[in-house]
Amino acid sequence: QEQLVESGGGLVQAGGSLRLSCAASGRTFSTYAMGWFRQAPGKEREFVAAINWGSTYYADFVKGRFTISRDNAKNTVYLQMNSLKPEDTAVYYCAAGRLGSMILRVVDYGGLYYWGQGTQVTVSS
């Protein structure tokens, strides 16, 4: 069974760092774009970062602070988050699917075929 499992979330002070991991299993996800999304309480899920064949894409609010990478040999995608702010507090999800469905202002769920269960990131001020 194909699945994505996130890990690495937690509580961190503002200005701190976390690295999220998304481990894929059940199939090879190298042919899919991989992305990170987040959802804060009372808000819509939003795009954070994506990686596709070595090209990376970021939401404006994380540029210069977050870095997405992938290790196809380990079937794992990472999100290095630096200079964290309280407004980064959210549940972070990874997803696999079409790049064009990720890098939109409104998430196109139809083109995102697999989702993880999410990992909580809390940034205290």
PDB file of C-alpha atoms in Angstrom:
ATOM      1  CA  GLN A   1       0.000   0.000   0.000  1.00  0.00           C
ATOM      2  CA  GLU A   2       1.362   3.357  -1.010  1.00  0.00           C
ATOM      3  CA  GLN A   3       1.751   5.821   1.802  1.00  0.00           C
ATOM      4  CA  LEU A   4       3.560   8.947   2.896  1.00  0.00           C
ATOM      5  CA  VAL A   5       4.601   9.390   6.517  1.00  0.00           C
ATOM      6  CA  GLU A   6       5.776  12.724   7.873  1.00  0.00           C
ATOM      7  CA  SER A   7       7.977  13.194  10.899  1.00  0.00           C
ATOM      8  CA  GLY A   8      10.125  15.839  12.530  1.00  0.00           C
ATOM      9  CA  GLY A   9       7.516  18.254  13.773  1.00  0.00           C
ATOM     10  CA  GLY A  10       7.554  19.675  17.272  1.00  0.00           C
ATOM     11  CA  LEU A  11       7.708  22.766  19.427  1.00  0.00           C
ATOM     12  CA  VAL A  12      10.417  25.334  18.735  1.00  0.00           C
ATOM     13  CA  GLN A  13      11.055  28.921  19.713  1.00  0.00           C
ATOM     14  CA  ALA A  14      10.878  31.710  17.178  1.00  0.00           C
ATOM     15  CA  GLY A  15      14.107  31.904  15.218  1.00  0.00           C
ATOM     16  CA  GLY A  16      14.739  28.195  15.618  1.00  0.00           C
ATOM     17  CA  SER A  17      14.900  25.388  13.052  1.00  0.00           C
ATOM     18  CA  LEU A  18      13.231  22.080  12.321  1.00  0.00           C
ATOM     19  CA  ARG A  19      13.669  19.518   9.600  1.00  0.00           C
ATOM     20  CA  LEU A  20      10.627  17.626   8.426  1.00  0.00           C
ATOM     21  CA  SER A  21      10.873  14.303   6.651  1.00  0.00           C
ATOM     22  CA  CYS A  22       8.370  12.573   4.409  1.00  0.00           C
ATOM     23  CA  ALA A  23       9.085   8.894   3.898  1.00  0.00           C
ATOM     24  CA  ALA A  24       7.323   7.224   0.996  1.00  0.00           C
ATOM     25  CA  SER A  25       6.634   3.518   0.788  1.00  0.00           C
ATOM     26  CA  GLY A  26       4.708   1.071  -1.315  1.00  0.00           C
ATOM     27  CA  ARG A  27       5.939   2.425  -4.615  1.00  0.00           C
ATOM     28  CA  THR A  28       8.554   4.689  -6.144  1.00  0.00           C
ATOM     29  CA  PHE A  29       7.521   8.304  -5.993  1.00  0.00           C
ATOM     30  CA  SER A  30      10.427   9.621  -8.041  1.00  0.00           C
ATOM     31  CA  THR A  31       8.182  10.195 -11.041  1.00  0.00           C
ATOM     32  CA  TYR A  32       5.892  12.476  -9.036  1.00  0.00           C
ATOM     33  CA  ALA A  33       6.417  16.013  -7.921  1.00  0.00           C
ATOM     34  CA  MET A  34       6.595  16.128  -4.128  1.00  0.00           C
ATOM     35  CA  GLY A  35       5.336  19.005  -2.097  1.00  0.00           C
ATOM     36  CA  TRP A  36       4.824  20.346   1.380  1.00  0.00           C
ATOM     37  CA  PHE A  37       1.648  22.062   2.471  1.00  0.00           C
ATOM     38  CA  ARG A  38       0.438  23.432   5.759  1.00  0.00           C
ATOM     39  CA  GLN A  39      -2.843  24.133   7.455  1.00  0.00           C
ATOM     40  CA  ALA A  40      -3.278  26.397  10.448  1.00  0.00           C
ATOM     41  CA  PRO A  41      -6.412  26.251  12.609  1.00  0.00           C
ATOM     42  CA  GLY A  42      -9.338  27.898  10.870  1.00  0.00           C
ATOM     43  CA  LYS A  43      -7.432  28.360   7.629  1.00  0.00           C
ATOM     44  CA  GLU A  44      -7.296  26.641   4.279  1.00  0.00           C
ATOM     45  CA  ARG A  45      -4.468  24.295   3.446  1.00  0.00           C
ATOM     46  CA  GLU A  46      -1.774  26.181   1.556  1.00  0.00           C
ATOM     47  CA  PHE A  47       1.227  25.400  -0.589  1.00  0.00           C
ATOM     48  CA  VAL A  48       4.665  25.735   1.037  1.00  0.00           C
ATOM     49  CA  ALA A  49       7.257  24.143  -1.253  1.00  0.00           C
ATOM     50  CA  ALA A  50       7.619  21.612  -4.051  1.00  0.00           C
ATOM     51  CA  ILE A  51      10.353  19.745  -5.847  1.00  0.00           C
ATOM     52  CA  ASN A  52      10.188  18.203  -9.288  1.00  0.00           C
ATOM     53  CA  TRP A  53      13.125  16.705 -11.161  1.00  0.00           C
ATOM     54  CA  GLY A  54      15.564  18.869  -9.217  1.00  0.00           C
ATOM     55  CA  SER A  55      13.666  22.133  -9.641  1.00  0.00           C
ATOM     56  CA  THR A  56      12.293  23.704  -6.496  1.00  0.00           C
ATOM     57  CA  TYR A  57       9.380  26.043  -5.892  1.00  0.00           C
ATOM     58  CA  TYR A  58       8.451  28.033  -2.804  1.00  0.00           C
ATOM     59  CA  ALA A  59       5.636  30.111  -1.498  1.00  0.00           C
ATOM     60  CA  ASP A  60       6.712  33.725  -1.070  1.00  0.00           C
ATOM     61  CA  PHE A  61       6.302  33.599   2.687  1.00  0.00           C
ATOM     62  CA  VAL A  62       9.015  30.906   3.077  1.00  0.00           C
ATOM     63  CA  LYS A  63      11.538  31.960   0.450  1.00  0.00           C
ATOM     64  CA  GLY A  64      14.984  32.275   1.955  1.00  0.00           C
ATOM     65  CA  ARG A  65      13.953  30.411   5.104  1.00  0.00           C
ATOM     66  CA  PHE A  66      12.798  26.945   3.994  1.00  0.00           C
ATOM     67  CA  THR A  67      14.563  24.459   1.725  1.00  0.00           C
ATOM     68  CA  ILE A  68      12.999  21.414   0.124  1.00  0.00           C
ATOM     69  CA  SER A  69      15.092  18.455  -0.993  1.00  0.00           C
ATOM     70  CA  ARG A  70      14.595  14.831  -1.879  1.00  0.00           C
ATOM     71  CA  ASP A  71      16.604  11.642  -1.718  1.00  0.00           C
ATOM     72  CA  ASN A  72      15.172   9.290  -4.325  1.00  0.00           C
ATOM     73  CA  ALA A  73      17.345   6.407  -3.107  1.00  0.00           C
ATOM     74  CA  LYS A  74      15.613   6.704   0.276  1.00  0.00           C
ATOM     75  CA  ASN A  75      12.253   7.657  -1.209  1.00  0.00           C
ATOM     76  CA  THR A  76      12.238  10.593   1.194  1.00  0.00           C
ATOM     77  CA  VAL A  77      11.554  14.306   0.896  1.00  0.00           C
ATOM     78  CA  TYR A  78      12.767  16.854   3.412  1.00  0.00           C
ATOM     79  CA  LEU A  79      11.793  20.353   4.428  1.00  0.00           C
ATOM     80  CA  GLN A  80      14.479  22.274   6.266  1.00  0.00           C
ATOM     81  CA  MET A  81      12.836  25.161   8.097  1.00  0.00           C
ATOM     82  CA  ASN A  82      15.016  27.951   9.475  1.00  0.00           C
ATOM     83  CA  SER A  83      14.209  31.292  11.082  1.00  0.00           C
ATOM     84  CA  LEU A  84      10.839  29.997  12.136  1.00  0.00           C
ATOM     85  CA  LYS A  85       8.114  32.461  13.056  1.00  0.00           C
ATOM     86  CA  PRO A  86       4.989  32.016  15.194  1.00  0.00           C
ATOM     87  CA  GLU A  87       2.900  32.363  12.020  1.00  0.00           C
ATOM     88  CA  ASP A  88       4.562  29.186  10.694  1.00  0.00           C
ATOM     89  CA  THR A  89       2.600  27.232  13.300  1.00  0.00           C
ATOM     90  CA  ALA A  90       0.476  24.659  11.480  1.00  0.00           C
ATOM     91  CA  VAL A  91       0.092  21.021  10.617  1.00  0.00           C
ATOM     92  CA  TYR A  92       2.477  20.270   7.781  1.00  0.00           C
ATOM     93  CA  TYR A  93       1.579  17.707   5.144  1.00  0.00           C
ATOM     94  CA  CYS A  94       3.535  16.196   2.298  1.00  0.00           C
ATOM     95  CA  ALA A  95       1.899  15.192  -0.941  1.00  0.00           C
ATOM     96  CA  ALA A  96       2.788  13.526  -4.231  1.00  0.00           C
ATOM     97  CA  GLY A  97       1.244  14.350  -7.556  1.00  0.00           C
ATOM     98  CA  ARG A  98       1.263  16.857 -10.374  1.00  0.00           C
ATOM     99  CA  LEU A  99       3.425  19.935  -9.985  1.00  0.00           C
ATOM    100  CA  GLY A 100       0.789  22.087 -11.581  1.00  0.00           C
ATOM    101  CA  SER A 101      -1.667  21.124  -8.847  1.00  0.00           C
ATOM    102  CA  MET A 102       0.731  22.158  -6.101  1.00  0.00           C
ATOM    103  CA  ILE A 103       1.982  25.611  -6.962  1.00  0.00           C
ATOM    104  CA  LEU A 104      -1.378  27.299  -6.931  1.00  0.00           C
ATOM    105  CA  ARG A 105      -2.953  29.807  -4.575  1.00  0.00           C
ATOM    106  CA  VAL A 106      -5.767  27.309  -4.072  1.00  0.00           C
ATOM    107  CA  VAL A 107      -4.719  23.687  -3.689  1.00  0.00           C
ATOM    108  CA  ASP A 108      -5.898  21.464  -6.553  1.00  0.00           C
ATOM    109  CA  TYR A 109      -6.654  18.275  -4.672  1.00  0.00           C
ATOM    110  CA  GLY A 110      -7.578  16.442  -7.876  1.00  0.00           C
ATOM    111  CA  GLY A 111      -3.963  16.410  -9.013  1.00  0.00           C
ATOM    112  CA  LEU A 112      -2.474  15.364  -5.681  1.00  0.00           C
ATOM    113  CA  TYR A 113      -2.701  11.611  -5.446  1.00  0.00           C
ATOM    114  CA  TYR A 114      -1.135  10.822  -2.093  1.00  0.00           C
ATOM    115  CA  TRP A 115      -1.079  12.652   1.231  1.00  0.00           C
ATOM    116  CA  GLY A 116       0.614  12.023   4.517  1.00  0.00           C
ATOM    117  CA  GLN A 117      -1.150  12.255   7.850  1.00  0.00           C
ATOM    118  CA  GLY A 118       0.560  15.498   8.832  1.00  0.00           C
ATOM    119  CA  THR A 119       2.986  16.583  11.520  1.00  0.00           C
ATOM    120  CA  GLN A 120       2.403  19.448  13.936  1.00  0.00           C
ATOM    121  CA  VAL A 121       4.829  22.368  13.990  1.00  0.00           C
ATOM    122  CA  THR A 122       4.410  24.889  16.799  1.00  0.00           C
ATOM    123  CA  VAL A 123       6.549  28.013  16.989  1.00  0.00           C
ATOM    124  CA  SER A 124       6.437  29.931  20.241  1.00  0.00           C
ATOM    125  CA  SER A 125       7.145  33.643  20.458  1.00  0.00           C
TER     126      SER A 125
END
